[in-house]
């Protein structure tokens, strides 16, 4: 984020980006409160000082690695819902099957997580302990996009619970 604010002022070269990031990371190396990450931070500072090194890219790769290693089922589920909302330009509802407002569409589609209490589907550590369903209502092209998003989700197994021309209800299970 520190680098993003610097980029707003002017376009930065690779060396300038590295310098900004190194200047940001140097106090972390010296601060005692960050002793658990001191070794990694020193390595990043050394990378940033090398000629033609891409410290920003290295830090982004490290962030992705940490997200993959520490993400829980709940985190992955929320990320999946956010991706669906972004890709289909909509907002997801959370409702019981008998209480879904079929007219409450955001954009061209209705997406609803069909669950009485989403927190009951995940334990306190964020692991999925029971399946949950997502209902989609919309045209066939958007239904195909919705289905593709669900299928590329690596964290869950999906089973079609119901499908017709405009409706698709998917049940998600933990892998």
PDB file of C-alpha atoms in Angstrom:
ATOM      1  CA  UNK A   1       0.000   0.000   0.000  1.00  0.00           C
ATOM      2  CA  UNK A   2       2.907   2.315   0.788  1.00  0.00           C
ATOM      3  CA  UNK A   3       4.184   1.800  -2.754  1.00  0.00           C
ATOM      4  CA  UNK A   4       0.718   2.374  -4.224  1.00  0.00           C
ATOM      5  CA  UNK A   5       0.585   5.855  -2.708  1.00  0.00           C
ATOM      6  CA  UNK A   6       4.019   6.691  -4.109  1.00  0.00           C
ATOM      7  CA  UNK A   7       2.882   5.518  -7.566  1.00  0.00           C
ATOM      8  CA  UNK A   8       0.027   8.024  -7.469  1.00  0.00           C
ATOM      9  CA  UNK A   9       2.455  10.947  -7.648  1.00  0.00           C
ATOM     10  CA  UNK A  10       4.551   9.719 -10.551  1.00  0.00           C
ATOM     11  CA  UNK A  11       5.501   6.666 -12.573  1.00  0.00           C
ATOM     12  CA  UNK A  12       8.323   4.841 -10.808  1.00  0.00           C
ATOM     13  CA  UNK A  13      11.136   2.827 -12.342  1.00  0.00           C
ATOM     14  CA  UNK A  14      11.944  -0.627 -10.997  1.00  0.00           C
ATOM     15  CA  UNK A  15      14.901   0.762  -9.027  1.00  0.00           C
ATOM     16  CA  UNK A  16      12.721   3.522  -7.533  1.00  0.00           C
ATOM     17  CA  UNK A  17      10.027   1.009  -6.551  1.00  0.00           C
ATOM     18  CA  UNK A  18      12.641  -1.167  -4.889  1.00  0.00           C
ATOM     19  CA  UNK A  19      14.088   1.840  -3.065  1.00  0.00           C
ATOM     20  CA  UNK A  20      10.658   2.890  -1.737  1.00  0.00           C
ATOM     21  CA  UNK A  21       9.975  -0.637  -0.500  1.00  0.00           C
ATOM     22  CA  UNK A  22      13.445  -1.007   1.053  1.00  0.00           C
ATOM     23  CA  UNK A  23      12.999   2.300   2.898  1.00  0.00           C
ATOM     24  CA  UNK A  24       9.656   1.027   4.190  1.00  0.00           C
ATOM     25  CA  UNK A  25      11.063  -2.360   5.267  1.00  0.00           C
ATOM     26  CA  UNK A  26      14.293  -1.148   6.942  1.00  0.00           C
ATOM     27  CA  UNK A  27      12.604  -0.007  10.190  1.00  0.00           C
ATOM     28  CA  UNK A  28      10.890  -3.398  10.443  1.00  0.00           C
ATOM     29  CA  UNK A  29      14.285  -5.141  10.400  1.00  0.00           C
ATOM     30  CA  UNK A  30      15.435  -2.979  13.316  1.00  0.00           C
ATOM     31  CA  UNK A  31      12.222  -3.079  15.376  1.00  0.00           C
ATOM     32  CA  UNK A  32      12.163  -5.689  18.137  1.00  0.00           C
ATOM     33  CA  UNK A  33       8.404  -6.204  17.875  1.00  0.00           C
ATOM     34  CA  UNK A  34       8.844  -7.774  14.421  1.00  0.00           C
ATOM     35  CA  UNK A  35      11.542 -10.273  15.447  1.00  0.00           C
ATOM     36  CA  UNK A  36       9.482 -13.214  14.123  1.00  0.00           C
ATOM     37  CA  UNK A  37       9.727 -11.871  10.566  1.00  0.00           C
ATOM     38  CA  UNK A  38      13.156 -10.246  10.872  1.00  0.00           C
ATOM     39  CA  UNK A  39      14.961 -12.908   8.817  1.00  0.00           C
ATOM     40  CA  UNK A  40      12.454 -12.752   5.938  1.00  0.00           C
ATOM     41  CA  UNK A  41      12.437  -8.966   6.002  1.00  0.00           C
ATOM     42  CA  UNK A  42      16.249  -8.848   5.810  1.00  0.00           C
ATOM     43  CA  UNK A  43      16.107 -11.145   2.768  1.00  0.00           C
ATOM     44  CA  UNK A  44      13.554  -8.857   1.118  1.00  0.00           C
ATOM     45  CA  UNK A  45      15.717  -5.790   1.798  1.00  0.00           C
ATOM     46  CA  UNK A  46      18.699  -7.584   0.214  1.00  0.00           C
ATOM     47  CA  UNK A  47      16.586  -8.501  -2.822  1.00  0.00           C
ATOM     48  CA  UNK A  48      15.455  -4.878  -3.129  1.00  0.00           C
ATOM     49  CA  UNK A  49      19.057  -3.659  -3.166  1.00  0.00           C
ATOM     50  CA  UNK A  50      20.079  -5.974  -6.035  1.00  0.00           C
ATOM     51  CA  UNK A  51      20.249  -4.540  -9.527  1.00  0.00           C
ATOM     52  CA  UNK A  52      17.202  -5.425 -11.685  1.00  0.00           C
ATOM     53  CA  UNK A  53      15.502  -7.308  -8.841  1.00  0.00           C
ATOM     54  CA  UNK A  54      11.710  -7.019  -8.596  1.00  0.00           C
ATOM     55  CA  UNK A  55      10.993  -6.642  -4.887  1.00  0.00           C
ATOM     56  CA  UNK A  56       7.338  -5.762  -5.490  1.00  0.00           C
ATOM     57  CA  UNK A  57       6.854  -8.990  -7.445  1.00  0.00           C
ATOM     58  CA  UNK A  58       8.650 -10.987  -4.746  1.00  0.00           C
ATOM     59  CA  UNK A  59       6.439  -9.499  -2.035  1.00  0.00           C
ATOM     60  CA  UNK A  60       3.292 -10.190  -4.072  1.00  0.00           C
ATOM     61  CA  UNK A  61       4.358 -13.823  -4.557  1.00  0.00           C
ATOM     62  CA  UNK A  62       4.987 -14.131  -0.822  1.00  0.00           C
ATOM     63  CA  UNK A  63       1.557 -12.688  -0.061  1.00  0.00           C
ATOM     64  CA  UNK A  64      -0.098 -15.182  -2.433  1.00  0.00           C
ATOM     65  CA  UNK A  65       1.825 -18.040  -0.828  1.00  0.00           C
ATOM     66  CA  UNK A  66       0.720 -16.953   2.643  1.00  0.00           C
ATOM     67  CA  UNK A  67      -2.904 -16.649   1.549  1.00  0.00           C
ATOM     68  CA  UNK A  68      -2.818 -20.154   0.058  1.00  0.00           C
ATOM     69  CA  UNK A  69      -1.213 -21.666   3.153  1.00  0.00           C
ATOM     70  CA  UNK A  70      -3.334 -19.924   5.743  1.00  0.00           C
ATOM     71  CA  UNK A  71      -6.687 -19.608   4.076  1.00  0.00           C
ATOM     72  CA  UNK A  72      -9.549 -21.506   5.632  1.00  0.00           C
ATOM     73  CA  UNK A  73     -12.679 -22.883   4.009  1.00  0.00           C
ATOM     74  CA  UNK A  74     -14.629 -19.872   5.278  1.00  0.00           C
ATOM     75  CA  UNK A  75     -12.075 -17.489   3.776  1.00  0.00           C
ATOM     76  CA  UNK A  76     -12.216 -19.360   0.454  1.00  0.00           C
ATOM     77  CA  UNK A  77     -16.020 -19.364   0.521  1.00  0.00           C
ATOM     78  CA  UNK A  78     -16.144 -15.608   1.112  1.00  0.00           C
ATOM     79  CA  UNK A  79     -13.597 -15.086  -1.673  1.00  0.00           C
ATOM     80  CA  UNK A  80     -15.750 -17.248  -3.978  1.00  0.00           C
ATOM     81  CA  UNK A  81     -18.864 -15.181  -3.204  1.00  0.00           C
ATOM     82  CA  UNK A  82     -16.899 -11.961  -3.776  1.00  0.00           C
ATOM     83  CA  UNK A  83     -15.666 -13.266  -7.133  1.00  0.00           C
ATOM     84  CA  UNK A  84     -19.223 -14.193  -8.144  1.00  0.00           C
ATOM     85  CA  UNK A  85     -20.442 -10.730  -7.140  1.00  0.00           C
ATOM     86  CA  UNK A  86     -17.644  -9.025  -9.076  1.00  0.00           C
ATOM     87  CA  UNK A  87     -17.880 -11.153 -12.223  1.00  0.00           C
ATOM     88  CA  UNK A  88     -21.679 -11.002 -12.431  1.00  0.00           C
ATOM     89  CA  UNK A  89     -21.982  -7.414 -11.177  1.00  0.00           C
ATOM     90  CA  UNK A  90     -24.412  -8.381  -8.429  1.00  0.00           C
ATOM     91  CA  UNK A  91     -24.766  -8.801  -4.667  1.00  0.00           C
ATOM     92  CA  UNK A  92     -25.426 -12.145  -3.034  1.00  0.00           C
ATOM     93  CA  UNK A  93     -28.318 -12.668  -0.627  1.00  0.00           C
ATOM     94  CA  UNK A  94     -28.215 -14.984   2.366  1.00  0.00           C
ATOM     95  CA  UNK A  95     -31.566 -16.614   3.086  1.00  0.00           C
ATOM     96  CA  UNK A  96     -33.503 -19.771   3.883  1.00  0.00           C
ATOM     97  CA  UNK A  97     -34.965 -21.523   0.852  1.00  0.00           C
ATOM     98  CA  UNK A  98     -38.562 -20.661   1.761  1.00  0.00           C
ATOM     99  CA  UNK A  99     -37.741 -17.001   2.463  1.00  0.00           C
ATOM    100  CA  UNK A 100     -35.818 -16.049  -0.702  1.00  0.00           C
ATOM    101  CA  UNK A 101     -37.050 -12.817  -2.250  1.00  0.00           C
ATOM    102  CA  UNK A 102     -37.095 -13.783  -5.929  1.00  0.00           C
ATOM    103  CA  UNK A 103     -37.601 -10.150  -6.975  1.00  0.00           C
ATOM    104  CA  UNK A 104     -34.567  -8.827  -5.104  1.00  0.00           C
ATOM    105  CA  UNK A 105     -32.148  -8.930  -7.989  1.00  0.00           C
ATOM    106  CA  UNK A 106     -29.034  -6.822  -8.025  1.00  0.00           C
ATOM    107  CA  UNK A 107     -28.244  -6.311 -11.669  1.00  0.00           C
ATOM    108  CA  UNK A 108     -29.416  -8.978 -14.104  1.00  0.00           C
ATOM    109  CA  UNK A 109     -29.175 -11.972 -11.772  1.00  0.00           C
ATOM    110  CA  UNK A 110     -30.152 -13.251  -8.368  1.00  0.00           C
ATOM    111  CA  UNK A 111     -27.479 -15.071  -6.385  1.00  0.00           C
ATOM    112  CA  UNK A 112     -28.442 -16.437  -2.987  1.00  0.00           C
ATOM    113  CA  UNK A 113     -26.551 -18.483  -0.425  1.00  0.00           C
ATOM    114  CA  UNK A 114     -29.285 -20.818   0.803  1.00  0.00           C
ATOM    115  CA  UNK A 115     -28.438 -21.441   4.437  1.00  0.00           C
ATOM    116  CA  UNK A 116     -30.263 -20.762   7.687  1.00  0.00           C
ATOM    117  CA  UNK A 117     -27.069 -19.694   9.420  1.00  0.00           C
ATOM    118  CA  UNK A 118     -23.868 -19.525   7.422  1.00  0.00           C
ATOM    119  CA  UNK A 119     -21.768 -19.703  10.577  1.00  0.00           C
ATOM    120  CA  UNK A 120     -23.262 -23.126  11.341  1.00  0.00           C
ATOM    121  CA  UNK A 121     -21.686 -24.445   8.133  1.00  0.00           C
ATOM    122  CA  UNK A 122     -18.178 -23.592   9.389  1.00  0.00           C
ATOM    123  CA  UNK A 123     -16.487 -24.385  12.686  1.00  0.00           C
ATOM    124  CA  UNK A 124     -14.561 -21.925  14.859  1.00  0.00           C
ATOM    125  CA  UNK A 125     -11.386 -22.628  12.857  1.00  0.00           C
ATOM    126  CA  UNK A 126     -13.132 -21.762   9.580  1.00  0.00           C
ATOM    127  CA  UNK A 127     -13.380 -25.335   8.280  1.00  0.00           C
ATOM    128  CA  UNK A 128     -16.551 -26.320   6.459  1.00  0.00           C
ATOM    129  CA  UNK A 129     -18.465 -28.852   8.562  1.00  0.00           C
ATOM    130  CA  UNK A 130     -21.618 -29.130   6.446  1.00  0.00           C
ATOM    131  CA  UNK A 131     -22.487 -28.388   2.850  1.00  0.00           C
ATOM    132  CA  UNK A 132     -24.110 -25.173   1.726  1.00  0.00           C
ATOM    133  CA  UNK A 133     -26.040 -24.248  -1.411  1.00  0.00           C
ATOM    134  CA  UNK A 134     -25.878 -21.301  -3.778  1.00  0.00           C
ATOM    135  CA  UNK A 135     -28.882 -20.483  -5.962  1.00  0.00           C
ATOM    136  CA  UNK A 136     -28.508 -18.643  -9.265  1.00  0.00           C
ATOM    137  CA  UNK A 137     -31.402 -17.180 -11.265  1.00  0.00           C
ATOM    138  CA  UNK A 138     -30.659 -15.418 -14.543  1.00  0.00           C
ATOM    139  CA  UNK A 139     -30.188 -15.891 -18.276  1.00  0.00           C
ATOM    140  CA  UNK A 140     -28.281 -18.816 -19.737  1.00  0.00           C
ATOM    141  CA  UNK A 141     -25.101 -16.901 -20.651  1.00  0.00           C
ATOM    142  CA  UNK A 142     -24.724 -15.550 -17.119  1.00  0.00           C
ATOM    143  CA  UNK A 143     -25.615 -18.969 -15.715  1.00  0.00           C
ATOM    144  CA  UNK A 144     -22.693 -20.418 -17.676  1.00  0.00           C
ATOM    145  CA  UNK A 145     -20.352 -17.751 -16.255  1.00  0.00           C
ATOM    146  CA  UNK A 146     -21.628 -18.497 -12.738  1.00  0.00           C
ATOM    147  CA  UNK A 147     -21.051 -22.208 -13.285  1.00  0.00           C
ATOM    148  CA  UNK A 148     -17.514 -21.576 -14.584  1.00  0.00           C
ATOM    149  CA  UNK A 149     -16.649 -19.517 -11.490  1.00  0.00           C
ATOM    150  CA  UNK A 150     -17.897 -22.300  -9.221  1.00  0.00           C
ATOM    151  CA  UNK A 151     -16.041 -24.985 -11.181  1.00  0.00           C
ATOM    152  CA  UNK A 152     -12.682 -23.203 -11.051  1.00  0.00           C
ATOM    153  CA  UNK A 153     -12.956 -22.849  -7.272  1.00  0.00           C
ATOM    154  CA  UNK A 154     -10.271 -25.179  -5.986  1.00  0.00           C
ATOM    155  CA  UNK A 155     -11.474 -25.294  -2.392  1.00  0.00           C
ATOM    156  CA  UNK A 156     -14.819 -27.003  -2.845  1.00  0.00           C
ATOM    157  CA  UNK A 157     -16.483 -29.868  -4.633  1.00  0.00           C
ATOM    158  CA  UNK A 158     -19.697 -28.775  -6.310  1.00  0.00           C
ATOM    159  CA  UNK A 159     -22.758 -30.842  -7.147  1.00  0.00           C
ATOM    160  CA  UNK A 160     -25.720 -29.595  -9.154  1.00  0.00           C
ATOM    161  CA  UNK A 161     -28.768 -29.849  -6.894  1.00  0.00           C
ATOM    162  CA  UNK A 162     -31.200 -28.417  -9.486  1.00  0.00           C
ATOM    163  CA  UNK A 163     -30.940 -26.915 -12.960  1.00  0.00           C
ATOM    164  CA  UNK A 164     -33.258 -25.605 -15.662  1.00  0.00           C
ATOM    165  CA  UNK A 165     -32.956 -22.839 -18.284  1.00  0.00           C
ATOM    166  CA  UNK A 166     -32.723 -19.941 -15.819  1.00  0.00           C
ATOM    167  CA  UNK A 167     -32.071 -21.626 -12.461  1.00  0.00           C
ATOM    168  CA  UNK A 168     -29.022 -23.352 -11.083  1.00  0.00           C
ATOM    169  CA  UNK A 169     -28.659 -24.517  -7.495  1.00  0.00           C
ATOM    170  CA  UNK A 170     -25.206 -25.752  -6.557  1.00  0.00           C
ATOM    171  CA  UNK A 171     -24.330 -27.604  -3.385  1.00  0.00           C
ATOM    172  CA  UNK A 172     -20.783 -27.031  -2.162  1.00  0.00           C
ATOM    173  CA  UNK A 173     -18.845 -29.567  -0.114  1.00  0.00           C
ATOM    174  CA  UNK A 174     -15.423 -29.370   1.452  1.00  0.00           C
ATOM    175  CA  UNK A 175     -12.745 -31.208  -0.540  1.00  0.00           C
TER     176      UNK A 175
END
